[in-house]
Amino acid sequence: RDHGRARCQRSKSDPGREVVSAHAVVIGGGVNGMVAAGLLAREGRTTVLLEARETLGGLAAPLEIAPGCVVPGLLHDTSRFRPWVAHALDLAAHGLAWRPAPDRLACEPGGQGLLLPGPDAQAAIGEHSDADALAWAEWHGLLGRLGRSLARILDAPPPPLDPQRGDLRALAGMGLSLRRLGRADLTELARLGPMALDDALNDRFETDLLKGAIALPALAHGWAGPLSGGTTAALLMREAVSSASEAAGGPAALATA
């Protein structure tokens, strides 16, 4: 195989057009497109990345809304960018650094609000409701256990349409990781998945301020509301892939690296 640069040559049928020869063509130069192109290139594939705009980054790229006035792009959360992807692309060598992700502050009229998931979250919740403080500890533990198993599935490539023996072993490993959750957690996962987030949180908590703070990450960047079916699954998947760190400098720094 030719592992060099993509080769350009004139089209025989149309001399005014260039034809590019490559192993892979990635359409779209957002963060996902750049990750796909970067991983393909590191595996030795001659790769062409196509982007309609003059700058790369997609939703992560900064926007100039007026001459000299630059604002961040629509994407503002990098906590879900997977650490193993950053390592595979060696982004640290290209200037990418990480910082702790900020906590979420749920505000209330005339009160201090709630800071989640801050170090004193349980004590702060207890000032509103002792029952919710205990329920928070149980909920936080459940999300951690479910998240570890779901992250393994979400990080894995999709199974091939014609699985071989090795592929079946990988699928069996995923199933085993879920089975290790135990009967209670596995039953709760099956119950929570299709539920509306409003129902799932009302089952456990009584303070609206707390329920709103928990629900926010699942509903941000989407069209569904808390009464929509399946929004609890959105929360579970987000918790599974979110980390305690984010890119220093925000999405624009991630896209630049």
PDB file of C-alpha atoms in Angstrom, residues 5-212:
ATOM      1  CA  ARG A   5       0.113  11.706   0.737  1.00  0.00           C
ATOM      2  CA  ALA A   6      -3.073  11.591  -1.279  1.00  0.00           C
ATOM      3  CA  ARG A   7      -2.249  11.660  -4.984  1.00  0.00           C
ATOM      4  CA  CYS A   8      -3.836  14.282  -7.263  1.00  0.00           C
ATOM      5  CA  GLN A   9      -3.990  13.893 -11.013  1.00  0.00           C
ATOM      6  CA  ARG A  10      -5.909  15.415 -13.883  1.00  0.00           C
ATOM      7  CA  SER A  11      -9.137  13.709 -14.914  1.00  0.00           C
ATOM      8  CA  LYS A  12      -8.796  12.028 -18.316  1.00  0.00           C
ATOM      9  CA  SER A  13     -12.416  12.781 -19.185  1.00  0.00           C
ATOM     10  CA  ASP A  14     -12.298  16.374 -17.885  1.00  0.00           C
ATOM     11  CA  PRO A  15      -8.784  17.903 -17.927  1.00  0.00           C
ATOM     12  CA  GLY A  16      -9.982  20.862 -15.877  1.00  0.00           C
ATOM     13  CA  ARG A  17     -10.866  18.648 -12.902  1.00  0.00           C
ATOM     14  CA  GLU A  18      -8.492  16.999 -10.444  1.00  0.00           C
ATOM     15  CA  VAL A  19      -9.063  13.465  -9.192  1.00  0.00           C
ATOM     16  CA  VAL A  20      -7.831  12.567  -5.694  1.00  0.00           C
ATOM     17  CA  SER A  21      -6.746   9.019  -4.946  1.00  0.00           C
ATOM     18  CA  ALA A  22      -6.929   7.979  -1.273  1.00  0.00           C
ATOM     19  CA  HIS A  23      -7.827   5.058   0.967  1.00  0.00           C
ATOM     20  CA  ALA A  24     -10.459   7.067   2.848  1.00  0.00           C
ATOM     21  CA  VAL A  25     -12.428  10.287   2.454  1.00  0.00           C
ATOM     22  CA  VAL A  26     -13.906  11.907   5.569  1.00  0.00           C
ATOM     23  CA  ILE A  27     -16.663  14.453   4.902  1.00  0.00           C
ATOM     24  CA  GLY A  28     -16.929  17.187   7.502  1.00  0.00           C
ATOM     25  CA  GLY A  29     -14.113  18.835   9.447  1.00  0.00           C
ATOM     26  CA  GLY A  30     -15.758  19.036  12.844  1.00  0.00           C
ATOM     27  CA  VAL A  31     -14.258  17.373  15.916  1.00  0.00           C
ATOM     28  CA  ASN A  32     -15.718  13.970  14.986  1.00  0.00           C
ATOM     29  CA  GLY A  33     -14.464  14.230  11.407  1.00  0.00           C
ATOM     30  CA  MET A  34     -10.986  15.261  12.519  1.00  0.00           C
ATOM     31  CA  VAL A  35     -10.839  12.378  15.005  1.00  0.00           C
ATOM     32  CA  ALA A  36     -11.885   9.893  12.312  1.00  0.00           C
ATOM     33  CA  ALA A  37      -9.361  11.279   9.815  1.00  0.00           C
ATOM     34  CA  GLY A  38      -6.590  11.407  12.411  1.00  0.00           C
ATOM     35  CA  LEU A  39      -7.071   7.815  13.555  1.00  0.00           C
ATOM     36  CA  LEU A  40      -7.235   6.572   9.955  1.00  0.00           C
ATOM     37  CA  ALA A  41      -4.035   8.419   9.088  1.00  0.00           C
ATOM     38  CA  ARG A  42      -2.201   7.063  12.155  1.00  0.00           C
ATOM     39  CA  GLU A  43      -3.150   3.554  10.997  1.00  0.00           C
ATOM     40  CA  GLY A  44      -1.374   4.226   7.704  1.00  0.00           C
ATOM     41  CA  ARG A  45      -4.387   5.056   5.548  1.00  0.00           C
ATOM     42  CA  THR A  46      -4.013   7.857   3.030  1.00  0.00           C
ATOM     43  CA  THR A  47      -6.877  10.097   4.132  1.00  0.00           C
ATOM     44  CA  VAL A  48      -8.577  13.158   2.672  1.00  0.00           C
ATOM     45  CA  LEU A  49     -10.642  15.413   4.959  1.00  0.00           C
ATOM     46  CA  LEU A  50     -13.241  17.624   3.257  1.00  0.00           C
ATOM     47  CA  GLU A  51     -14.689  20.731   4.907  1.00  0.00           C
ATOM     48  CA  ALA A  52     -16.921  23.330   3.262  1.00  0.00           C
ATOM     49  CA  ARG A  53     -15.880  26.182   5.569  1.00  0.00           C
ATOM     50  CA  GLU A  54     -12.525  27.926   5.560  1.00  0.00           C
ATOM     51  CA  THR A  55     -11.792  26.772   9.121  1.00  0.00           C
ATOM     52  CA  LEU A  56     -11.884  23.383  10.791  1.00  0.00           C
ATOM     53  CA  GLY A  57     -13.687  22.606  14.026  1.00  0.00           C
ATOM     54  CA  GLY A  58     -17.378  22.550  13.116  1.00  0.00           C
ATOM     55  CA  LEU A  59     -19.476  23.415  16.176  1.00  0.00           C
ATOM     56  CA  ALA A  60     -16.266  23.724  18.221  1.00  0.00           C
ATOM     57  CA  ALA A  61     -14.765  26.437  16.003  1.00  0.00           C
ATOM     58  CA  PRO A  62     -15.052  30.048  17.202  1.00  0.00           C
ATOM     59  CA  LEU A  63     -17.401  32.331  15.257  1.00  0.00           C
ATOM     60  CA  GLU A  64     -16.746  35.883  14.136  1.00  0.00           C
ATOM     61  CA  ILE A  65     -20.217  37.447  14.378  1.00  0.00           C
ATOM     62  CA  ALA A  66     -18.951  40.927  13.499  1.00  0.00           C
ATOM     63  CA  PRO A  67     -15.555  42.287  12.405  1.00  0.00           C
ATOM     64  CA  GLY A  68     -13.208  41.730  15.327  1.00  0.00           C
ATOM     65  CA  CYS A  69     -15.937  40.176  17.529  1.00  0.00           C
ATOM     66  CA  VAL A  70     -15.226  36.463  18.042  1.00  0.00           C
ATOM     67  CA  VAL A  71     -17.416  34.253  20.205  1.00  0.00           C
ATOM     68  CA  PRO A  72     -17.212  30.537  21.062  1.00  0.00           C
ATOM     69  CA  GLY A  73     -19.003  28.102  18.780  1.00  0.00           C
ATOM     70  CA  LEU A  74     -22.227  26.317  19.646  1.00  0.00           C
ATOM     71  CA  LEU A  75     -20.344  23.466  21.341  1.00  0.00           C
ATOM     72  CA  HIS A  76     -19.204  24.493  24.811  1.00  0.00           C
ATOM     73  CA  ASP A  77     -18.828  21.185  26.673  1.00  0.00           C
ATOM     74  CA  THR A  78     -15.702  19.065  26.144  1.00  0.00           C
ATOM     75  CA  SER A  79     -16.123  16.788  29.169  1.00  0.00           C
ATOM     76  CA  ARG A  80     -17.458  14.027  26.909  1.00  0.00           C
ATOM     77  CA  PHE A  81     -14.394  13.932  24.678  1.00  0.00           C
ATOM     78  CA  ARG A  82     -12.993  10.496  25.453  1.00  0.00           C
ATOM     79  CA  PRO A  83      -9.549  10.441  27.125  1.00  0.00           C
ATOM     80  CA  TRP A  84      -8.439   7.405  25.108  1.00  0.00           C
ATOM     81  CA  VAL A  85      -9.075   9.345  21.881  1.00  0.00           C
ATOM     82  CA  ALA A  86      -6.899  12.232  23.088  1.00  0.00           C
ATOM     83  CA  HIS A  87      -4.182   9.714  23.979  1.00  0.00           C
ATOM     84  CA  ALA A  88      -4.448   7.867  20.646  1.00  0.00           C
ATOM     85  CA  LEU A  89      -4.026  11.118  18.718  1.00  0.00           C
ATOM     86  CA  ASP A  90      -1.284  12.374  21.083  1.00  0.00           C
ATOM     87  CA  LEU A  91      -3.113  15.682  21.480  1.00  0.00           C
ATOM     88  CA  ALA A  92      -1.065  16.613  24.547  1.00  0.00           C
ATOM     89  CA  ALA A  93       1.976  16.950  22.281  1.00  0.00           C
ATOM     90  CA  HIS A  94      -0.018  19.494  20.263  1.00  0.00           C
ATOM     91  CA  GLY A  95      -0.849  21.694  23.230  1.00  0.00           C
ATOM     92  CA  LEU A  96      -4.052  20.185  24.593  1.00  0.00           C
ATOM     93  CA  ALA A  97      -4.280  20.421  28.387  1.00  0.00           C
ATOM     94  CA  TRP A  98      -7.062  19.508  30.786  1.00  0.00           C
ATOM     95  CA  ARG A  99      -8.614  21.210  33.781  1.00  0.00           C
ATOM     96  CA  PRO A 100     -11.299  20.131  36.278  1.00  0.00           C
ATOM     97  CA  ALA A 101     -14.807  20.428  34.885  1.00  0.00           C
ATOM     98  CA  PRO A 102     -16.895  23.057  36.707  1.00  0.00           C
ATOM     99  CA  ASP A 103     -19.707  22.111  39.041  1.00  0.00           C
ATOM    100  CA  ARG A 104     -23.327  22.993  38.204  1.00  0.00           C
ATOM    101  CA  LEU A 105     -25.093  25.646  40.273  1.00  0.00           C
ATOM    102  CA  ALA A 106     -28.860  25.385  40.525  1.00  0.00           C
ATOM    103  CA  CYS A 107     -30.105  28.816  41.609  1.00  0.00           C
ATOM    104  CA  GLU A 108     -33.144  29.575  43.745  1.00  0.00           C
ATOM    105  CA  PRO A 109     -34.808  32.869  44.698  1.00  0.00           C
ATOM    106  CA  GLY A 110     -33.521  34.131  48.033  1.00  0.00           C
ATOM    107  CA  GLY A 111     -31.422  31.016  48.698  1.00  0.00           C
ATOM    108  CA  GLN A 112     -27.909  29.701  48.230  1.00  0.00           C
ATOM    109  CA  GLY A 113     -28.887  27.174  45.577  1.00  0.00           C
ATOM    110  CA  LEU A 114     -27.269  23.799  45.073  1.00  0.00           C
ATOM    111  CA  LEU A 115     -23.778  23.113  43.749  1.00  0.00           C
ATOM    112  CA  LEU A 116     -23.547  19.712  42.065  1.00  0.00           C
ATOM    113  CA  PRO A 117     -21.646  17.478  42.173  1.00  0.00           C
ATOM    114  CA  GLY A 118     -19.525  19.541  44.555  1.00  0.00           C
ATOM    115  CA  PRO A 119     -17.688  18.020  47.534  1.00  0.00           C
ATOM    116  CA  ASP A 120     -20.398  19.128  49.967  1.00  0.00           C
ATOM    117  CA  ALA A 121     -23.346  18.241  47.731  1.00  0.00           C
ATOM    118  CA  GLN A 122     -24.925  15.779  50.135  1.00  0.00           C
ATOM    119  CA  ALA A 123     -24.754  18.232  53.034  1.00  0.00           C
ATOM    120  CA  ALA A 124     -26.190  21.031  50.877  1.00  0.00           C
ATOM    121  CA  ILE A 125     -29.024  18.765  49.729  1.00  0.00           C
ATOM    122  CA  GLY A 126     -29.676  17.838  53.362  1.00  0.00           C
ATOM    123  CA  GLU A 127     -30.457  21.481  54.129  1.00  0.00           C
ATOM    124  CA  HIS A 128     -33.450  21.124  51.820  1.00  0.00           C
ATOM    125  CA  SER A 129     -34.402  17.510  52.570  1.00  0.00           C
ATOM    126  CA  ASP A 130     -32.849  14.773  54.696  1.00  0.00           C
ATOM    127  CA  ALA A 131     -34.567  12.137  52.559  1.00  0.00           C
ATOM    128  CA  ASP A 132     -33.085  13.634  49.390  1.00  0.00           C
ATOM    129  CA  ALA A 133     -29.603  13.643  50.913  1.00  0.00           C
ATOM    130  CA  LEU A 134     -29.810   9.877  51.427  1.00  0.00           C
ATOM    131  CA  ALA A 135     -31.409   9.360  48.011  1.00  0.00           C
ATOM    132  CA  TRP A 136     -28.618  11.412  46.384  1.00  0.00           C
ATOM    133  CA  ALA A 137     -25.921   9.141  47.803  1.00  0.00           C
ATOM    134  CA  GLU A 138     -27.757   6.066  46.500  1.00  0.00           C
ATOM    135  CA  TRP A 139     -28.413   7.671  43.080  1.00  0.00           C
ATOM    136  CA  HIS A 140     -24.804   8.821  42.719  1.00  0.00           C
ATOM    137  CA  GLY A 141     -23.572   5.307  43.460  1.00  0.00           C
ATOM    138  CA  LEU A 142     -26.020   3.758  40.981  1.00  0.00           C
ATOM    139  CA  LEU A 143     -24.935   6.125  38.193  1.00  0.00           C
ATOM    140  CA  GLY A 144     -21.301   5.267  38.842  1.00  0.00           C
ATOM    141  CA  ARG A 145     -21.901   1.518  38.640  1.00  0.00           C
ATOM    142  CA  LEU A 146     -24.096   1.707  35.535  1.00  0.00           C
ATOM    143  CA  GLY A 147     -21.809   4.247  33.883  1.00  0.00           C
ATOM    144  CA  ARG A 148     -18.738   2.019  34.029  1.00  0.00           C
ATOM    145  CA  SER A 149     -20.525  -0.797  32.207  1.00  0.00           C
ATOM    146  CA  LEU A 150     -22.213   1.486  29.673  1.00  0.00           C
ATOM    147  CA  ALA A 151     -18.940   3.279  28.897  1.00  0.00           C
ATOM    148  CA  ARG A 152     -17.357   0.006  27.814  1.00  0.00           C
ATOM    149  CA  ILE A 153     -20.202  -0.580  25.350  1.00  0.00           C
ATOM    150  CA  LEU A 154     -20.264   3.004  24.064  1.00  0.00           C
ATOM    151  CA  ASP A 155     -16.478   3.037  23.527  1.00  0.00           C
ATOM    152  CA  ALA A 156     -16.486  -0.200  21.543  1.00  0.00           C
ATOM    153  CA  PRO A 157     -16.836  -0.248  17.742  1.00  0.00           C
ATOM    154  CA  PRO A 158     -20.198  -1.527  16.484  1.00  0.00           C
ATOM    155  CA  PRO A 159     -20.237  -5.284  15.860  1.00  0.00           C
ATOM    156  CA  PRO A 160     -19.770  -6.372  12.221  1.00  0.00           C
ATOM    157  CA  LEU A 161     -22.715  -7.701  10.254  1.00  0.00           C
ATOM    158  CA  ASP A 162     -20.907 -11.040   9.813  1.00  0.00           C
ATOM    159  CA  PRO A 163     -19.254 -11.575  13.207  1.00  0.00           C
ATOM    160  CA  GLN A 164     -16.339 -13.950  13.497  1.00  0.00           C
ATOM    161  CA  ARG A 165     -15.265 -15.898  16.564  1.00  0.00           C
ATOM    162  CA  GLY A 166     -13.185 -13.029  17.944  1.00  0.00           C
ATOM    163  CA  ASP A 167     -16.073 -10.607  17.486  1.00  0.00           C
ATOM    164  CA  LEU A 168     -18.392 -12.921  19.383  1.00  0.00           C
ATOM    165  CA  ARG A 169     -15.915 -13.046  22.267  1.00  0.00           C
ATOM    166  CA  ALA A 170     -15.913  -9.237  22.425  1.00  0.00           C
ATOM    167  CA  LEU A 171     -19.716  -9.179  22.456  1.00  0.00           C
ATOM    168  CA  ALA A 172     -19.762 -11.806  25.177  1.00  0.00           C
ATOM    169  CA  GLY A 173     -17.361  -9.657  27.207  1.00  0.00           C
ATOM    170  CA  MET A 174     -19.734  -6.703  26.996  1.00  0.00           C
ATOM    171  CA  GLY A 175     -22.634  -8.863  28.074  1.00  0.00           C
ATOM    172  CA  LEU A 176     -20.589 -10.204  30.987  1.00  0.00           C
ATOM    173  CA  SER A 177     -19.739  -6.665  32.132  1.00  0.00           C
ATOM    174  CA  LEU A 178     -23.469  -5.919  32.307  1.00  0.00           C
ATOM    175  CA  ARG A 179     -24.176  -9.214  34.063  1.00  0.00           C
ATOM    176  CA  ARG A 180     -21.637  -8.311  36.728  1.00  0.00           C
ATOM    177  CA  LEU A 181     -23.838  -5.418  37.749  1.00  0.00           C
ATOM    178  CA  GLY A 182     -25.930  -7.903  39.663  1.00  0.00           C
ATOM    179  CA  ARG A 183     -29.638  -8.614  39.542  1.00  0.00           C
ATOM    180  CA  ALA A 184     -30.752  -5.423  41.313  1.00  0.00           C
ATOM    181  CA  ASP A 185     -28.726  -2.966  39.208  1.00  0.00           C
ATOM    182  CA  LEU A 186     -29.453  -4.815  35.963  1.00  0.00           C
ATOM    183  CA  THR A 187     -33.176  -4.738  36.701  1.00  0.00           C
ATOM    184  CA  GLU A 188     -32.957  -1.033  37.503  1.00  0.00           C
ATOM    185  CA  LEU A 189     -31.115  -0.376  34.228  1.00  0.00           C
ATOM    186  CA  ALA A 190     -33.867  -2.135  32.268  1.00  0.00           C
ATOM    187  CA  ARG A 191     -36.506  -0.174  34.169  1.00  0.00           C
ATOM    188  CA  LEU A 192     -34.862   3.243  33.855  1.00  0.00           C
ATOM    189  CA  GLY A 193     -33.903   3.046  30.170  1.00  0.00           C
ATOM    190  CA  PRO A 194     -37.302   3.780  28.574  1.00  0.00           C
ATOM    191  CA  MET A 195     -38.547   6.051  31.378  1.00  0.00           C
ATOM    192  CA  ALA A 196     -39.173   9.773  31.197  1.00  0.00           C
ATOM    193  CA  LEU A 197     -36.640  11.571  33.360  1.00  0.00           C
ATOM    194  CA  ASP A 198     -39.415  13.296  35.283  1.00  0.00           C
ATOM    195  CA  ASP A 199     -40.781   9.920  36.403  1.00  0.00           C
ATOM    196  CA  ALA A 200     -37.363   8.544  37.320  1.00  0.00           C
ATOM    197  CA  LEU A 201     -36.484  11.568  39.473  1.00  0.00           C
ATOM    198  CA  ASN A 202     -39.917  11.836  41.094  1.00  0.00           C
ATOM    199  CA  ASP A 203     -39.497   8.225  42.232  1.00  0.00           C
ATOM    200  CA  ARG A 204     -36.428   9.205  44.244  1.00  0.00           C
ATOM    201  CA  PHE A 205     -36.431  12.887  45.134  1.00  0.00           C
ATOM    202  CA  GLU A 206     -38.852  15.453  46.524  1.00  0.00           C
ATOM    203  CA  THR A 207     -36.970  18.735  45.977  1.00  0.00           C
ATOM    204  CA  ASP A 208     -37.654  20.359  42.604  1.00  0.00           C
ATOM    205  CA  LEU A 209     -34.385  22.302  42.738  1.00  0.00           C
ATOM    206  CA  LEU A 210     -32.409  19.071  43.030  1.00  0.00           C
ATOM    207  CA  LYS A 211     -34.405  17.325  40.309  1.00  0.00           C
ATOM    208  CA  GLY A 212     -33.780  20.225  37.933  1.00  0.00           C
TER     209      GLY A 212
END
